[in-house]
CSV table of C-alpha atoms and ligand atoms in Angstrom, one decimal:
chain,number,residue,atom,x,y,z
A,548,MET,CA,-25.9,1.4,-44.4
A,549,GLY,CA,-22.7,1.9,-46.4
A,550,PRO,CA,-19.6,-0.2,-45.9
A,551,ARG,CA,-17.9,0.3,-42.5
A,552,ARG,CA,-14.9,2.6,-42.7
A,553,PRO,CA,-12.0,2.3,-40.4
A,554,PRO,CA,-11.9,5.0,-37.7
A,555,LEU,CA,-9.7,8.0,-38.6
A,556,LEU,CA,-6.6,8.1,-36.6
A,557,ARG,CA,-6.0,11.6,-35.2
A,558,LEU,CA,-2.7,13.0,-36.3
A,559,ASP,CA,-1.3,13.4,-32.8
A,560,GLN,CA,-2.1,9.7,-32.0
A,561,ALA,CA,-0.5,8.6,-35.3
A,562,SER,CA,2.7,10.5,-34.7
A,563,ARG,CA,3.1,9.8,-31.0
A,564,PRO,CA,5.1,6.6,-30.1
A,565,PRO,CA,2.9,4.1,-28.1
A,566,VAL,CA,3.0,4.8,-24.4
A,567,ASP,CA,2.3,2.1,-21.7
A,568,ARG,CA,-0.8,2.8,-19.7
A,569,TYR,CA,-1.1,2.4,-15.9
A,570,LEU,CA,-3.7,3.6,-13.4
A,571,VAL,CA,-4.8,3.4,-9.8
A,572,ILE,CA,-8.2,1.8,-9.1
A,573,GLY,CA,-10.2,2.6,-6.0
A,574,ASN,CA,-13.2,4.1,-4.4
A,575,PRO,CA,-12.9,6.9,-3.5
A,576,ILE,CA,-9.9,7.8,-5.8
A,577,ALA,CA,-10.0,11.5,-6.5
A,578,HIS,CA,-7.5,12.3,-3.8
A,579,SER,CA,-5.0,9.5,-4.6
A,580,ARG,CA,-1.5,10.8,-4.8
A,581,SER,CA,-0.3,7.8,-6.9
A,582,PRO,CA,-0.7,9.6,-10.3
A,583,GLU,CA,1.6,12.4,-9.1
A,584,ILE,CA,4.1,10.0,-7.6
A,585,HIS,CA,4.4,7.8,-10.8
A,586,ALA,CA,4.5,10.9,-13.0
A,587,ARG,CA,7.5,12.0,-11.0
A,588,PHE,CA,9.1,8.6,-11.2
A,589,ALA,CA,8.5,8.5,-15.0
A,590,ALA,CA,10.0,12.0,-15.5
A,591,ALA,CA,13.1,11.1,-13.4
A,592,THR,CA,13.8,7.8,-15.1
A,593,GLY,CA,12.7,8.8,-18.7
A,594,GLU,CA,10.2,6.0,-18.9
A,595,ALA,CA,7.5,6.4,-21.5
A,596,MET,CA,4.3,5.8,-19.6
A,597,GLU,CA,1.1,7.4,-18.6
A,598,TYR,CA,-0.7,6.9,-15.2
A,599,GLY,CA,-4.3,7.8,-14.5
A,600,ARG,CA,-6.9,7.1,-11.9
A,601,MET,CA,-10.1,5.0,-12.2
A,602,LEU,CA,-13.2,5.2,-9.9
A,603,VAL,CA,-14.9,1.9,-9.8
A,604,ALA,CA,-18.3,1.1,-8.2
A,605,PRO,CA,-18.5,-1.5,-5.5
A,606,GLY,CA,-18.8,-4.9,-7.1
A,607,ASP,CA,-17.7,-3.7,-10.5
A,608,PHE,CA,-13.9,-4.4,-10.1
A,609,PRO,CA,-13.6,-7.6,-12.2
A,610,ARG,CA,-15.4,-6.0,-15.2
A,611,ALA,CA,-13.5,-2.7,-15.0
A,612,ALA,CA,-10.1,-4.4,-14.6
A,613,ARG,CA,-10.8,-6.8,-17.4
A,614,GLU,CA,-11.8,-4.0,-19.7
A,615,PHE,CA,-8.6,-2.0,-18.8
A,616,PHE,CA,-6.3,-5.0,-19.5
A,617,ASP,CA,-8.2,-6.2,-22.6
A,618,GLY,CA,-7.7,-2.7,-23.9
A,619,GLY,CA,-4.0,-3.0,-23.6
A,620,GLY,CA,-3.4,-1.6,-20.1
A,621,ALA,CA,0.1,-2.4,-18.8
A,622,GLY,CA,-0.5,-2.3,-15.1
A,623,ALA,CA,-2.6,-1.0,-12.2
A,624,ASN,CA,-2.3,-0.1,-8.6
A,625,VAL,CA,-5.3,-1.2,-6.5
A,626,THR,CA,-6.4,0.6,-3.3
A,627,LEU,CA,-9.3,0.4,-0.9
A,628,PRO,CA,-11.7,-1.3,-1.1
A,629,PHE,CA,-10.6,-3.6,-4.0
A,630,LYS,CA,-7.3,-5.3,-2.8
A,631,GLU,CA,-9.1,-8.6,-2.2
A,632,ASP,CA,-10.9,-8.3,-5.5
A,633,ALA,CA,-7.6,-7.8,-7.2
A,634,PHE,CA,-6.2,-10.9,-5.4
A,635,ALA,CA,-9.0,-12.9,-6.9
A,636,PHE,CA,-8.6,-11.3,-10.3
A,637,ALA,CA,-4.9,-12.0,-10.7
A,638,LYS,CA,-4.0,-15.2,-12.7
A,639,ARG,CA,-0.7,-15.6,-10.9
A,640,LEU,CA,0.5,-14.2,-7.5
A,641,THR,CA,3.8,-13.4,-6.1
A,642,ALA,CA,4.7,-15.1,-2.8
A,643,ARG,CA,4.2,-11.9,-0.8
A,644,ALA,CA,0.8,-11.3,-2.4
A,645,SER,CA,-0.5,-14.7,-1.5
A,646,GLU,CA,0.9,-14.3,2.0
A,647,ALA,CA,-0.8,-10.9,2.3
A,648,GLY,CA,-4.1,-12.2,1.0
A,649,ALA,CA,-4.4,-9.0,-1.0
A,650,VAL,CA,-3.0,-7.4,-4.1
A,651,ASN,CA,-2.1,-3.8,-4.6
A,652,THR,CA,-0.3,-4.1,-7.9
A,653,LEU,CA,-1.4,-5.8,-11.1
A,654,ALA,CA,0.9,-6.3,-14.1
A,655,ALA,CA,0.1,-7.6,-17.6
A,656,THR,CA,2.6,-10.3,-18.4
A,657,PRO,CA,2.8,-12.8,-21.3
A,658,SER,CA,1.4,-15.5,-19.0
A,659,GLY,CA,-1.5,-13.5,-17.7
A,660,ILE,CA,-2.2,-10.9,-15.1
A,661,LEU,CA,0.3,-11.0,-12.2
A,662,GLY,CA,-0.8,-9.9,-8.8
A,663,ASP,CA,1.8,-8.5,-6.3
A,664,ASN,CA,1.6,-6.8,-3.0
A,665,THR,CA,4.2,-4.0,-2.4
A,666,ASP,CA,2.7,-2.5,0.8
A,667,GLY,CA,4.8,-4.5,3.3
A,668,ALA,CA,8.0,-3.9,1.4
A,669,GLY,CA,7.1,-0.2,1.2
A,670,LEU,CA,6.5,0.0,5.0
A,671,VAL,CA,9.8,-1.8,5.8
A,672,ARG,CA,11.7,0.4,3.4
A,673,ASP,CA,10.3,3.5,4.9
A,674,LEU,CA,11.1,2.3,8.5
A,675,VAL,CA,14.6,1.0,7.7
A,676,ALA,CA,16.0,3.1,4.9
A,677,ASN,CA,14.2,6.4,5.5
A,678,LEU,CA,13.6,6.5,9.2
A,679,GLY,CA,16.8,4.6,10.1
A,680,LEU,CA,15.1,2.1,12.5
A,681,ARG,CA,16.7,-1.2,13.5
A,682,LEU,CA,14.0,-3.6,14.6
A,683,GLU,CA,16.1,-6.7,15.3
A,684,GLY,CA,15.7,-7.6,18.9
A,685,HIS,CA,13.1,-4.9,19.5
A,686,ARG,CA,9.5,-4.9,20.5
A,687,VAL,CA,6.9,-4.1,17.8
A,688,LEU,CA,3.2,-3.5,18.3
A,689,LEU,CA,0.9,-3.6,15.3
A,690,LEU,CA,-2.5,-2.0,15.9
A,691,GLY,CA,-5.4,-3.5,13.8
A,692,ALA,CA,-6.0,-6.9,12.2
A,693,GLY,CA,-7.7,-6.0,8.9
A,694,GLY,CA,-6.4,-6.2,5.4
A,695,ALA,CA,-3.8,-3.4,6.0
A,696,ALA,CA,-2.4,-5.1,9.0
A,697,ARG,CA,-2.2,-8.6,7.3
A,698,GLY,CA,-0.1,-7.2,4.5
A,699,VAL,CA,2.7,-6.1,6.8
A,700,VAL,CA,3.0,-9.0,9.3
A,701,ALA,CA,5.4,-11.2,7.4
A,702,PRO,CA,7.7,-8.2,6.3
A,703,LEU,CA,7.8,-7.0,9.9
A,704,LEU,CA,8.7,-10.5,11.2
A,705,ALA,CA,11.4,-10.7,8.6
A,706,LEU,CA,13.2,-7.8,10.5
A,707,ARG,CA,13.6,-10.3,13.4
A,708,PRO,CA,11.9,-8.3,16.2
A,709,ALA,CA,12.1,-9.8,19.7
A,710,ALA,CA,8.3,-9.7,19.7
A,711,LEU,CA,5.5,-8.7,17.4
A,712,VAL,CA,2.2,-8.1,19.2
A,713,ILE,CA,-0.9,-7.6,17.0
A,714,ALA,CA,-3.5,-5.8,19.1
A,715,ASN,CA,-7.0,-5.3,17.8
A,716,ARG,CA,-10.4,-4.0,19.1
A,717,THR,CA,-11.8,-7.4,18.2
A,718,ALA,CA,-9.2,-9.6,19.9
A,719,ALA,CA,-10.3,-12.8,18.1
A,720,ARG,CA,-9.3,-11.2,14.8
A,721,ALA,CA,-5.8,-10.4,16.1
A,722,GLU,CA,-5.4,-13.9,17.4
A,723,ALA,CA,-6.4,-15.4,14.1
A,724,LEU,CA,-4.0,-13.2,12.2
A,725,ALA,CA,-1.1,-14.0,14.5
A,726,ALA,CA,-1.9,-17.8,14.1
A,727,LEU,CA,-1.5,-17.4,10.3
A,728,PHE,CA,2.1,-16.3,10.8
A,729,ARG,CA,3.1,-18.3,13.8
A,730,ASP,CA,5.8,-20.2,12.0
A,731,ARG,CA,7.4,-16.9,10.8
A,732,GLY,CA,8.5,-15.5,14.1
A,733,PRO,CA,7.4,-14.5,17.6
A,734,VAL,CA,4.0,-13.1,16.9
A,735,THR,CA,1.0,-13.0,19.3
A,736,GLY,CA,-2.5,-11.6,19.1
A,737,ALA,CA,-4.5,-9.6,21.7
A,738,GLY,CA,-7.2,-7.1,22.4
A,739,LEU,CA,-6.3,-3.4,22.4
A,740,GLU,CA,-6.4,-3.3,26.2
A,741,GLU,CA,-3.8,-6.2,26.3
A,742,ALA,CA,-1.5,-4.4,23.9
A,743,GLY,CA,1.3,-4.5,26.5
A,744,THR,CA,3.9,-1.8,27.3
A,745,GLY,CA,7.4,-0.7,26.3
A,746,HIS,CA,7.1,-1.2,22.5
A,747,ASP,CA,10.0,0.3,20.5
A,748,LEU,CA,7.8,0.7,17.4
A,749,VAL,CA,4.0,1.0,17.3
A,750,VAL,CA,2.4,0.8,13.8
A,751,ASN,CA,-1.2,2.0,13.4
A,752,ALA,CA,-2.8,-0.2,10.7
A,753,THR,CA,-6.4,0.4,11.9
A,754,SER,CA,-8.8,2.3,9.7
A,755,SER,CA,-9.8,4.5,12.7
A,756,SER,CA,-7.8,7.5,11.5
A,757,THR,CA,-9.2,7.4,8.0
A,758,ARG,CA,-12.7,7.1,9.5
A,759,GLY,CA,-12.0,10.1,11.8
A,760,GLU,CA,-12.7,7.9,14.8
A,761,PRO,CA,-10.6,8.0,18.0
A,762,LEU,CA,-8.3,5.0,18.7
A,763,ALA,CA,-8.5,4.1,22.3
A,764,VAL,CA,-5.2,2.6,23.4
A,765,PRO,CA,-4.0,2.0,27.0
A,766,PRO,CA,-1.1,4.1,28.4
A,767,GLY,CA,2.5,2.9,28.5
A,768,LEU,CA,2.6,1.6,25.0
A,769,PHE,CA,5.9,3.3,24.2
A,770,ALA,CA,9.4,2.5,25.3
A,771,PRO,CA,11.7,5.5,25.8
A,772,GLY,CA,12.8,6.6,22.3
A,773,ALA,CA,10.0,4.7,20.6
A,774,THR,CA,8.5,5.5,17.2
A,775,ALA,CA,4.8,5.8,16.4
A,776,TYR,CA,4.0,5.1,12.8
A,777,ASP,CA,0.6,5.7,11.2
A,778,MET,CA,0.1,3.9,7.8
A,779,ALA,CA,-2.4,6.7,6.9
A,780,TYR,CA,-0.8,10.0,5.9
A,781,GLY,CA,-1.5,13.7,6.2
A,782,GLU,CA,-4.6,15.0,8.0
A,783,ALA,CA,-5.9,11.4,8.7
A,784,ALA,CA,-2.8,10.5,10.7
A,785,ARG,CA,-2.6,13.7,12.7
A,786,ALA,CA,-4.8,13.0,15.7
A,787,TRP,CA,-3.2,9.6,16.7
A,788,LEU,CA,0.3,10.8,16.0
A,789,ALA,CA,-0.3,14.0,18.1
A,790,GLU,CA,-1.4,11.7,21.0
A,791,ALA,CA,1.7,9.5,20.5
A,792,ALA,CA,3.9,12.6,20.5
A,793,ARG,CA,2.4,13.7,23.8
A,794,ALA,CA,3.2,10.2,25.2
A,795,GLY,CA,6.9,10.9,24.2
A,796,ALA,CA,7.1,9.0,20.9
A,797,ARG,CA,8.9,10.1,17.8
A,798,THR,CA,6.2,10.1,15.0
A,799,SER,CA,5.9,9.5,11.3
A,800,ASP,CA,2.9,9.3,9.0
A,801,GLY,CA,2.7,6.9,6.1
A,802,LEU,CA,3.6,9.2,3.2
A,803,GLY,CA,7.0,7.5,2.9
A,804,MET,CA,5.3,4.1,2.8
A,805,LEU,CA,3.0,5.4,0.1
A,806,VAL,CA,6.0,6.5,-2.1
A,807,GLU,CA,8.0,3.4,-1.3
A,808,GLN,CA,5.2,1.0,-2.2
A,809,ALA,CA,4.8,2.9,-5.4
A,810,ALA,CA,8.5,2.6,-6.2
A,811,GLU,CA,8.2,-1.2,-5.7
A,812,SER,CA,5.3,-1.3,-8.2
A,813,PHE,CA,7.2,0.9,-10.6
A,814,GLU,CA,10.2,-1.5,-10.4
A,815,LEU,CA,8.0,-4.5,-11.1
A,816,TRP,CA,6.5,-2.8,-14.1
A,817,ARG,CA,9.6,-1.0,-15.6
A,818,GLY,CA,12.5,-3.0,-14.2
A,819,ARG,CA,14.1,0.1,-12.7
A,820,ARG,CA,14.0,1.5,-9.2
A,821,PRO,CA,13.2,5.2,-9.0
A,822,ASP,CA,14.8,7.5,-6.4
A,823,THR,CA,12.2,8.1,-3.7
A,824,ALA,CA,13.8,10.7,-1.3
A,825,GLY,CA,13.2,13.6,-3.6
A,826,VAL,CA,9.6,12.5,-4.3
A,827,ILE,CA,8.8,12.2,-0.6
A,828,ALA,CA,10.2,15.6,0.0
A,829,ALA,CA,8.3,17.1,-2.9
A,830,LEU,CA,5.0,15.6,-1.7
A,831,ARG,CA,5.6,16.8,1.9
A,832,ALA,CA,6.3,20.3,0.6
A,833,ALA,CA,3.1,20.4,-1.6
B,1198,ATR,P1,-8.3,-2.4,6.4
B,1198,ATR,O1,-8.3,-3.2,5.1
B,1198,ATR,O2,-8.1,-0.9,6.2
B,1198,ATR,O3,-7.5,-3.0,7.4
B,1198,ATR,P2,-10.6,-3.6,7.7
B,1198,ATR,O4,-10.3,-5.0,7.2
B,1198,ATR,O5,-12.0,-3.2,7.7
B,1198,ATR,O6,-9.9,-2.5,6.8
B,1198,ATR,O7,-10.0,-3.4,9.1
B,1198,ATR,C1,-10.1,-2.3,9.8
B,1198,ATR,C2,-9.3,-2.4,11.1
B,1198,ATR,O8,-9.3,-1.2,11.8
B,1198,ATR,C3,-9.7,-3.5,12.0
B,1198,ATR,O9,-8.6,-4.0,12.7
B,1198,ATR,C4,-10.7,-2.7,12.9
B,1198,ATR,O10,-10.9,-3.3,14.2
B,1198,ATR,P3,-12.0,-4.5,14.3
B,1198,ATR,O11,-11.4,-5.7,13.7
B,1198,ATR,O12,-12.3,-4.6,15.8
B,1198,ATR,O13,-13.2,-4.0,13.6
B,1198,ATR,C5,-9.9,-1.4,13.1
B,1198,ATR,N1,-10.7,-0.3,13.5
B,1198,ATR,C6,-11.5,0.4,12.8
B,1198,ATR,N2,-12.1,1.5,13.5
B,1198,ATR,C7,-11.5,1.4,14.7
B,1198,ATR,C8,-11.7,2.2,15.9
B,1198,ATR,N3,-12.4,3.3,15.9
B,1198,ATR,N4,-11.0,1.8,17.0
B,1198,ATR,C9,-10.2,0.7,17.0
B,1198,ATR,N5,-10.0,-0.1,15.9
B,1198,ATR,C10,-10.7,0.3,14.8
């Protein structure tokens, strides 16, 4: 064997300025809209970055994430089913990530990989800034007690509702989740059949819609003028929102939350907040 020669740099690589690399990691990942959202943010702000997607096999998250960051990756979004793996992977956590028990945003920093969770802030921003809801003194019902629900409990309580009821098919899970946040506001846990009535906002954080399963909730959930919000978006959210509309609620799927959580991630990475309204409109139109 002759002496090792350095690899040839392709001309286009040599002449192009270095670009920070980001991606979204999940399984499945093919239909993620995050690459499109971040490409729009980058184009609008003039930030030099590229953003791809990475399919990772169950159990392979730590290796894949390590390889990406060791190779110079600047940041990643993490989606199902890896948000708890990302929580364990991060060397440091923001307060909201440790509270959520899950990480949806990783950032390479001089002091190691930082884990953040922008889901709750994204939901709140969509509710308050985009939908114009005022939750102070109002009744809020959160359906579900899994990872998606846990990430939004503290941000919802920060809006000072009169009551936040967490209702779940498995009541014990809802009670345990409520107990975690008891010192943050008036939160209680219950089974779905004890979800109560007259809620001003009902947020569906169960995975029933993405699984294509019906969500059996008792009648009377909605107060007059109430909003039904599904954290899923598009086709997955349609069945439950249609039922909510029949019960008289104003409805929204979670597309705005998706774009807003992305904007929060973008701001963490790039130090600038992109405009979201145009991106939400463009995604809706697509
Ligand atoms: P995620 O991270 O998406 O929240 P998870 O931790 O598996 O996923 O939680 C899924 C949530 O959706 C749970 O609250 C689950 O209820 P259980 O705790 O009783 O399992 C809820 N869920 C899933 N399918 C459902 C269905 N068909 N009807 C009602 N709730 C459902």
